[in-house]
Structure formats: structure tokens, C-alpha cells
CSV table of C-alpha atoms in Angstrom, one decimal:
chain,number,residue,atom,x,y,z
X,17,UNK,CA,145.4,97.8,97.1
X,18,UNK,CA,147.9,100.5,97.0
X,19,UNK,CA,149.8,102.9,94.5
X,20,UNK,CA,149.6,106.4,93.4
X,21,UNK,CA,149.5,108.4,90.2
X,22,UNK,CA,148.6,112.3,89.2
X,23,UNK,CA,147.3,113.2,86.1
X,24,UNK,CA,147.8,117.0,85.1
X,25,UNK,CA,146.0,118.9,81.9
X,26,UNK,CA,142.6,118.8,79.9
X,27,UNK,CA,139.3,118.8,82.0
X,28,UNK,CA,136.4,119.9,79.6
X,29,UNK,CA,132.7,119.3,80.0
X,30,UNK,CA,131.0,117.3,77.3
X,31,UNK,CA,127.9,118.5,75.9
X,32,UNK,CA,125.2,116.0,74.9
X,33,UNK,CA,123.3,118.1,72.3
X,34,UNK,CA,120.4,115.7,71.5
X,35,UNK,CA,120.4,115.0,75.1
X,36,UNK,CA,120.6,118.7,76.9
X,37,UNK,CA,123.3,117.3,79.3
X,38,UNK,CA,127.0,117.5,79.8
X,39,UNK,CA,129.3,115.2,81.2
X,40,UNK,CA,132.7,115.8,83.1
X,41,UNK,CA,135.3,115.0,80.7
X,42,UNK,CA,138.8,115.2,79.3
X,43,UNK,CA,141.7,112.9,78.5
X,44,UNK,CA,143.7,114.2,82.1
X,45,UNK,CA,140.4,114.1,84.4
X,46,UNK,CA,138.9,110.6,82.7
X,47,UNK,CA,142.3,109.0,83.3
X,48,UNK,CA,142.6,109.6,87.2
X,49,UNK,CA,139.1,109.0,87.7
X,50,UNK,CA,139.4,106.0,86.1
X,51,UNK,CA,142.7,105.2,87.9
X,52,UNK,CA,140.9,105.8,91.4
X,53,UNK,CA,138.1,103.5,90.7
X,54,UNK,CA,140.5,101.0,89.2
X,55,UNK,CA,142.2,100.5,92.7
X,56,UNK,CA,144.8,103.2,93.2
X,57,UNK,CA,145.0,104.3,96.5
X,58,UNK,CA,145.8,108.0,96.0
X,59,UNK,CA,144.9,110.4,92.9
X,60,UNK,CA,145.0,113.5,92.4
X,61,UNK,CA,145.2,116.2,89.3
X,62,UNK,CA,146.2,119.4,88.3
X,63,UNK,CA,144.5,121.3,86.0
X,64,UNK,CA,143.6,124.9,84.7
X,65,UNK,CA,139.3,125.3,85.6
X,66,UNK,CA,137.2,128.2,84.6
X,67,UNK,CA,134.8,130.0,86.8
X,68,UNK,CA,131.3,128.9,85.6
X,69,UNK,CA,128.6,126.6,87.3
X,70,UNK,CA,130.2,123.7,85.1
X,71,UNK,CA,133.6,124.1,86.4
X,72,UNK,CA,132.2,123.5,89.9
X,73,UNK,CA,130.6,120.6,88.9
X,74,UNK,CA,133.4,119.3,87.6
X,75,UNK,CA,135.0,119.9,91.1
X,76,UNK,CA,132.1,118.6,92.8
X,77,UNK,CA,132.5,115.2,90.3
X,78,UNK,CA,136.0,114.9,90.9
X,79,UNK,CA,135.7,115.2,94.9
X,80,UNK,CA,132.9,112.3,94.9
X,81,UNK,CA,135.7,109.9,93.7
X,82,UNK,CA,138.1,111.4,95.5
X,83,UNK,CA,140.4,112.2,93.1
X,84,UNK,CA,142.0,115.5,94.8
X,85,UNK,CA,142.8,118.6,92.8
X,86,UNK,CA,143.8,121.1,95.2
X,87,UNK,CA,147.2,122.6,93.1
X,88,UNK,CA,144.9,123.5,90.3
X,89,UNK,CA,143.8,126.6,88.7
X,90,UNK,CA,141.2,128.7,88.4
X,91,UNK,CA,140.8,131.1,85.5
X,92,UNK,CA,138.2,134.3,84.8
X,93,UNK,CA,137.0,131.9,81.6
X,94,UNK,CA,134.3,129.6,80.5
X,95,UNK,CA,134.6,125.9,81.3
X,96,UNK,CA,136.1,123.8,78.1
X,97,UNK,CA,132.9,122.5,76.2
X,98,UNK,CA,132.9,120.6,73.3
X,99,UNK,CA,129.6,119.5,71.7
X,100,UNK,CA,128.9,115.1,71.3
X,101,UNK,CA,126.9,114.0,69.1
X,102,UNK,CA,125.6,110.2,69.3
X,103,UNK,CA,125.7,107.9,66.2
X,104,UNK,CA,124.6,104.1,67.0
X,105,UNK,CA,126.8,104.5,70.2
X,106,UNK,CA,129.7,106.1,68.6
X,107,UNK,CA,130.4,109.7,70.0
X,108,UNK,CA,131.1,112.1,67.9
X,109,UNK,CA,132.5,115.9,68.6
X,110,UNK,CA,131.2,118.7,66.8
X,111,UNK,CA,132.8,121.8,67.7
X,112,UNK,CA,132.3,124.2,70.7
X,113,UNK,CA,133.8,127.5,72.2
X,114,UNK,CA,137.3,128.5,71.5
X,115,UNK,CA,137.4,131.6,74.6
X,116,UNK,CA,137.7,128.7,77.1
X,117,UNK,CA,140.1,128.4,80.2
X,118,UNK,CA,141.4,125.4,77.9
X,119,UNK,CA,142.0,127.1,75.1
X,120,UNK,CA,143.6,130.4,76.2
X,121,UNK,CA,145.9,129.6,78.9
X,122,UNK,CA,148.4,127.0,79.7
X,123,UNK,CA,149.6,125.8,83.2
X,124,UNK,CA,152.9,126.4,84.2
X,125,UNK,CA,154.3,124.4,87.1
X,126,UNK,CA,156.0,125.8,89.9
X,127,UNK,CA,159.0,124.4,92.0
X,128,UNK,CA,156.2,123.3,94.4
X,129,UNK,CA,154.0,121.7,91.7
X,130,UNK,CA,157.2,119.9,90.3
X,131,UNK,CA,157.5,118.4,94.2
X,132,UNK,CA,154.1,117.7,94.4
X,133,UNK,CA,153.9,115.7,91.4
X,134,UNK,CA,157.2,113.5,92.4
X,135,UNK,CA,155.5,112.1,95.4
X,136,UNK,CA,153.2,109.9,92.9
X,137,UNK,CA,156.2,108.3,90.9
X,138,UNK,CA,153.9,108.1,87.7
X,139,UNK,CA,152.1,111.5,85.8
X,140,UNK,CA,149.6,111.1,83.0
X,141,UNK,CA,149.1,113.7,80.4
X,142,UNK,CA,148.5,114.5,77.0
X,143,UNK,CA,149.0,116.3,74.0
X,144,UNK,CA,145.7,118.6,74.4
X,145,UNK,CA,146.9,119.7,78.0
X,146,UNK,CA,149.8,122.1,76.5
X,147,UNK,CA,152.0,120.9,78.9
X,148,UNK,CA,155.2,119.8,76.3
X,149,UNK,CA,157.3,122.4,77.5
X,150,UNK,CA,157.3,121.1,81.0
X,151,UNK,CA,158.1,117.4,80.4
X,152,UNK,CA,161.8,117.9,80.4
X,153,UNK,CA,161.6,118.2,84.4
X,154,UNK,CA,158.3,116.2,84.9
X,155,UNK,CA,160.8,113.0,83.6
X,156,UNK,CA,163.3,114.0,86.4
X,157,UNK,CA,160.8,113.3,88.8
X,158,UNK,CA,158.9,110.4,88.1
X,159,UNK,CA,157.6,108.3,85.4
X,160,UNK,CA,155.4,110.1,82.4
X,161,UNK,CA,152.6,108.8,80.4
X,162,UNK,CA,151.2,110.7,77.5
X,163,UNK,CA,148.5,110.2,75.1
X,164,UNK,CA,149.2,111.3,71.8
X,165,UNK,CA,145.6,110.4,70.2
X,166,UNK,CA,146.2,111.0,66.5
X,167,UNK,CA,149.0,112.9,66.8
X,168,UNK,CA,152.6,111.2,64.9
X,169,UNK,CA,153.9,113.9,63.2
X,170,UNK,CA,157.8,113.4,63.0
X,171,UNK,CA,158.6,116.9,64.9
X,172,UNK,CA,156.6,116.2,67.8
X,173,UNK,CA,157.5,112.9,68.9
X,174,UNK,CA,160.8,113.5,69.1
X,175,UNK,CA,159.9,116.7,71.3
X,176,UNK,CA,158.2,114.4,73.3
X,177,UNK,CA,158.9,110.9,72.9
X,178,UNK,CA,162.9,111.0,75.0
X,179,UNK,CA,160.6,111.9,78.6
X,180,UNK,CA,157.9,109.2,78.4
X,181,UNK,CA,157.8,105.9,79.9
X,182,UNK,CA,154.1,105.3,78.4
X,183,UNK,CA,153.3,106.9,75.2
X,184,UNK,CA,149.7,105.8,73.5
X,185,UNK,CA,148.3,106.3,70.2
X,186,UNK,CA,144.7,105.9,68.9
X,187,UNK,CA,145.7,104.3,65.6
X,188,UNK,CA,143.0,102.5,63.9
X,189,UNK,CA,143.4,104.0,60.7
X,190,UNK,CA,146.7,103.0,60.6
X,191,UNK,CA,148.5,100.3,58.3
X,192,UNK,CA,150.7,97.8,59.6
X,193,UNK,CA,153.6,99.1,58.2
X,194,UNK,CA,152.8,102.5,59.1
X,195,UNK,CA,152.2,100.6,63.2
X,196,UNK,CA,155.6,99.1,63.2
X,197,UNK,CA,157.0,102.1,62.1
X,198,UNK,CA,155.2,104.3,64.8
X,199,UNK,CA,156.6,102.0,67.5
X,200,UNK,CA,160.0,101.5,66.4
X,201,UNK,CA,160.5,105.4,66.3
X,202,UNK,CA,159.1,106.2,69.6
X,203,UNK,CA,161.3,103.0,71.0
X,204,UNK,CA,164.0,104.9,69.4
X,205,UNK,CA,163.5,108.2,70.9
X,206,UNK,CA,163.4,106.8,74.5
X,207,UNK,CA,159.7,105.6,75.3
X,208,UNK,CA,160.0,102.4,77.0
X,209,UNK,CA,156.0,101.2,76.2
X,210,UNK,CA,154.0,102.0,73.3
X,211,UNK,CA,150.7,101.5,73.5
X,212,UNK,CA,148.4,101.7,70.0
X,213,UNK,CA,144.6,101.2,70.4
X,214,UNK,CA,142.9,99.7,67.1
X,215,UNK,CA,139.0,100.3,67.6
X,216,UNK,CA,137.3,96.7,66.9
X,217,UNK,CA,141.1,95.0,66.0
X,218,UNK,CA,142.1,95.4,70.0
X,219,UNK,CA,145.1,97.0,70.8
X,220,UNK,CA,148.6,96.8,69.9
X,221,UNK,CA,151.5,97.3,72.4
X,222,UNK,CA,155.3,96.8,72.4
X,223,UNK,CA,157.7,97.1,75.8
X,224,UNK,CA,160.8,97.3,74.5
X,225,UNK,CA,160.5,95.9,71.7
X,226,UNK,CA,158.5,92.9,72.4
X,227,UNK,CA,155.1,93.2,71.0
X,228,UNK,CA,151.7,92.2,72.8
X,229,UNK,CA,148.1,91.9,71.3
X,230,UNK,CA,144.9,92.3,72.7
X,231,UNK,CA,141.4,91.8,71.7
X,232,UNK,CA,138.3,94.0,72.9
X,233,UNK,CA,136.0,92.6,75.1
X,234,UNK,CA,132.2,92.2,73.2
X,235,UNK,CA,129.4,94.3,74.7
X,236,UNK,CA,126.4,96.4,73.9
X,237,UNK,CA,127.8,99.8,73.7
X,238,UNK,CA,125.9,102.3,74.6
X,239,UNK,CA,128.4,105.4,74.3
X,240,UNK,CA,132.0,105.0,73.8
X,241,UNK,CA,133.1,108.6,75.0
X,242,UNK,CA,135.9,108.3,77.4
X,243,UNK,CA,136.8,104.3,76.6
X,244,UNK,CA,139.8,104.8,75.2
X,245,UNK,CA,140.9,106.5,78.3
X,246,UNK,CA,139.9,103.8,80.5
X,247,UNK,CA,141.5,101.5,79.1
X,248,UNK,CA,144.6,103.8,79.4
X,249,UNK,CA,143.9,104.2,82.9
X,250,UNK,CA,142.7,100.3,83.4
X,251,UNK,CA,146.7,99.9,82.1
X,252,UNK,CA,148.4,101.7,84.2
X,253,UNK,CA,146.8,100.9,87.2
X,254,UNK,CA,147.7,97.1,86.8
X,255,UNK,CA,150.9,98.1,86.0
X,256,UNK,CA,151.6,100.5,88.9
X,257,UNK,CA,150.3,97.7,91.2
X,258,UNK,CA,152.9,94.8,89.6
X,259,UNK,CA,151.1,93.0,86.9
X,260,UNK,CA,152.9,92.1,84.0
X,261,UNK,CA,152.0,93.4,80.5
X,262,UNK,CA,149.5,90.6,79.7
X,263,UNK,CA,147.7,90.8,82.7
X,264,UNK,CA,147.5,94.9,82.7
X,265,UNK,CA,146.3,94.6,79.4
X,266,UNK,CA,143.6,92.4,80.0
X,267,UNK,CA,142.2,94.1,82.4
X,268,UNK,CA,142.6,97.2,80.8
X,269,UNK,CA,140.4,95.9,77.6
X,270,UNK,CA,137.9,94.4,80.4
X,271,UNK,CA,137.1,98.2,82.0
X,272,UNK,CA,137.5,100.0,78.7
X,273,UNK,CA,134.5,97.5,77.3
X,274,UNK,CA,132.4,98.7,81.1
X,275,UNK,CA,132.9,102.5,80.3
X,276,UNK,CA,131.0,101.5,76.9
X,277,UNK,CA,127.9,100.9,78.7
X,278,UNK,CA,127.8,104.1,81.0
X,279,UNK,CA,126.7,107.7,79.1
X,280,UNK,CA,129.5,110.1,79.1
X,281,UNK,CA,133.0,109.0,80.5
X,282,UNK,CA,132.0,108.3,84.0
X,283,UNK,CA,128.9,109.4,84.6
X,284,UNK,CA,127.2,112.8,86.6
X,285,UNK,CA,124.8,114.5,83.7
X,286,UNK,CA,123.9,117.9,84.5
X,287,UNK,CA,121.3,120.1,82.5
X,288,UNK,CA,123.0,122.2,79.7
């Protein structure tokens, strides 16, 4: 195995309120994790931490997969912490503190960073790591992939959409019509792959026009925090490392289904 990628943006912990526990977390940091156990060779990630006992354990998470962060952050602010709920497996958020390192300040990338990040050909990130206004010369230097989760509002995919290689939606409330017309305008824009997850329907993708389907792989989920971004990460890992679209897909629904069956996004509770 070989290949590299850097993700740079969110890290939160997730707090488990029936359980008392939080989870490292957040769309950036779940996405190289997920990358490095997939079979990348080298990950790493940027990010903006706070200065509490749950930023260090999200350190201390990310250094036993040896993911490497060392051109991050660190901020005089709490840790990002939204609160999870769990209903019949489904997580759902409920809130948490605004005066977080997430919330009040936004990473911006030196000369050095912008180097940094061109040694890894392909950067993930998304549209809670306020990091927009830095794609313009992330695309000049390798090959972006953003998750827009719900986000389709006109405006901001055509600020976005002309840097990506990989956009992805969660879309599962969406209508056909309202799909087909989500893909053909980010095609138009410049995204070369667009990637809509559809809860229990599968996924729907399209490369360039040429559309792809993909079922989900049945198990007995036990938390679905974090699935959609393994199955992000379970896709572009396969596609770094050559596969084709149906392949990388595949394999992508296969790890997403795995993360269903492991509390939190990938694992390492601590007490709240």
C-alpha cells in the first residue's frame, strides 16, 4: 500500500450524554483517520485545537493512528463539543458550546502550510472547517475534496464548487429531480466527482457525468456517528490507490457499514 492525503478543518469532541463519554470527532479528523486505517501510507491534518484535557486527547487519539498533526493550532479556548444523543442507533446532535476554538477562530494558512499541504496531492475538507476562503490556492496545489453535508444553496457552490475535484452531499431528503439538478450544477461549476449519500437508498455518484449507484451494506447498527465520513474516506482511499469508481465505491459502502458497529466515529471514549 501507498498514497497520501491531508485533511485540514473541524476536530470536535462528541459528547455521549446518556452515556457520560465523548468521542474524538469531526468531519476533517474522522476522514484522515479513516483514510490511515483504510491503507494510506501517510496522513496527516491541520487543524485549530483548544487547550483543555479533551483537546489532548484528541491529540493523544490522533497520534495512536498515526495520523500526524504537527502544523496545527492551538488556541486559549475550549475544545469543540457538541452533545449526541442515541435513538435506535441513529445519532442525534443536540446543541453544545458556541465559545469554542471551532467556533471563534478560523485557520489561516501560511506560505509554509500551502507547501506542506502540496506534498499530499489530495486535501479533504469541509464546509464547517471555515476554510472557503483559502481554496482558491489549496486547488493550485493539489486535488480538493469537500463535504458539503446539507449545504446546496446556489451562492455557495459556485464559491466553492470551480476548486473541487471531490464535492459530497448528504442528500437523503432529496428528490430525484432536485439530485440530478444538484449534480449537473456542481459538474458545471468545475467539480469533476459528485458524490450524494442517500441514507438506506445507497449512494449516488456521477464522474463527469456518468452516474454510479451503490447500495449499503446490511448490518446491525449500533451508532452511525461518523459513517458517512467513512465512507467518504473508504472512497478516496481506493481512489488515490488506482481503483476505478465501482470498485472505490464498493469498498467505501463496505467500511462505512463497519463504522456502524463501533460507538462514536472511531473509537477512544473518555469520561465527560
Amino acid at each position: 500500500m501507498s498514497g497520501k492525503m491531508i485533511a485540514v478543518g473541524d476536530n470536535v469532541v462528541d459528547c455521549y450524554l446518556d452515556d457520560g463519554v465523548y468521542y474524538p470527532g469531526g468531519n476533517a479528523v474522522n476522514v484522515a483517520v479513516n483514510c490511515k486505517r483504510d491503507g494510506l501510507e501517510d496522513v496527516a491534518y491541520i487543524g485549530m485545537f483548544g487547550n483543555d484535557e479533551k483537546a489532548e486527547h484528541l491529540k493523544w487519539a490522533l497520534t495512536q493512528e498515526h495520523v500526524h498533526f504537527e502544523r496545527s493550532r492551538t488556541m486559549y479556548a475550549p475544545s469543540g463539543s457538541p452533545g449526541v444523543r442515541l435513538v435506535d442507533g441513529d445519532r442525534k446532535f443536540v446543541g453544545g458550546p458556541r465559545d469554542t476554538a471551532q467556533h471563534i477562530a478560523r485557520i489561516r494558512l501560511t506560505q509554509e502550510d500551502l507547501d506542506y499541504i502540496a506534498q499530499y496531492g489530495l486535501c479533504h475538507t469541509s464546509c464547517f472547517s471555515s476554510i472557503e476562503y483559502e481554496l482558491p490556492e489549496m486547488a493550485k496545489r493539489c486535488q480538493i475534496s469537500f463535504d458539503f453535508s446539507e449545504r446546496t444553496d446556489p451562492d455557495y457552490l459556485a464559491r466553492v464548487c470551480p476548486h473541487l475535484t471531490y464535492a459530497f452531499f448528504s442528500g437523503s431528503d432529496l428528490t430525484q429531480e432536485e439530485l440530478d439538478a444538484l449534480i449537473e450544477r456542481c459538474h458545471a461549476l468545475g467539480t469533476r466527482v459528485v458524490g450524494i449519500t442517500l441514507g438506506s437508498r445507497g449512494a449516488l455518484f456521477s464522474e463527469e457525468g456518468k452516474r454510479y449507484q451503490q447500495g449499503i451494506v446490511r448490518v446491525e447498527a449500533i451508532d452511525t456517528m461518523g459513517a458517512g465520513d467513512s465512507f467518504i474516506a473508504g472512497f478516496l482511499t481506493r481512489r488515490v490507490l488506482g481503483d476505478n469508481m465501482e470498485d472505490a465505491l464498493r469498498f467505501a459502502a463496505g467500511v462505512a457499514a463497519k463504522t456502524c458497529q463501533v460507538r462514536g466515529s472511531f473509537g477512544y471514549p473518555h469520561a465527560l
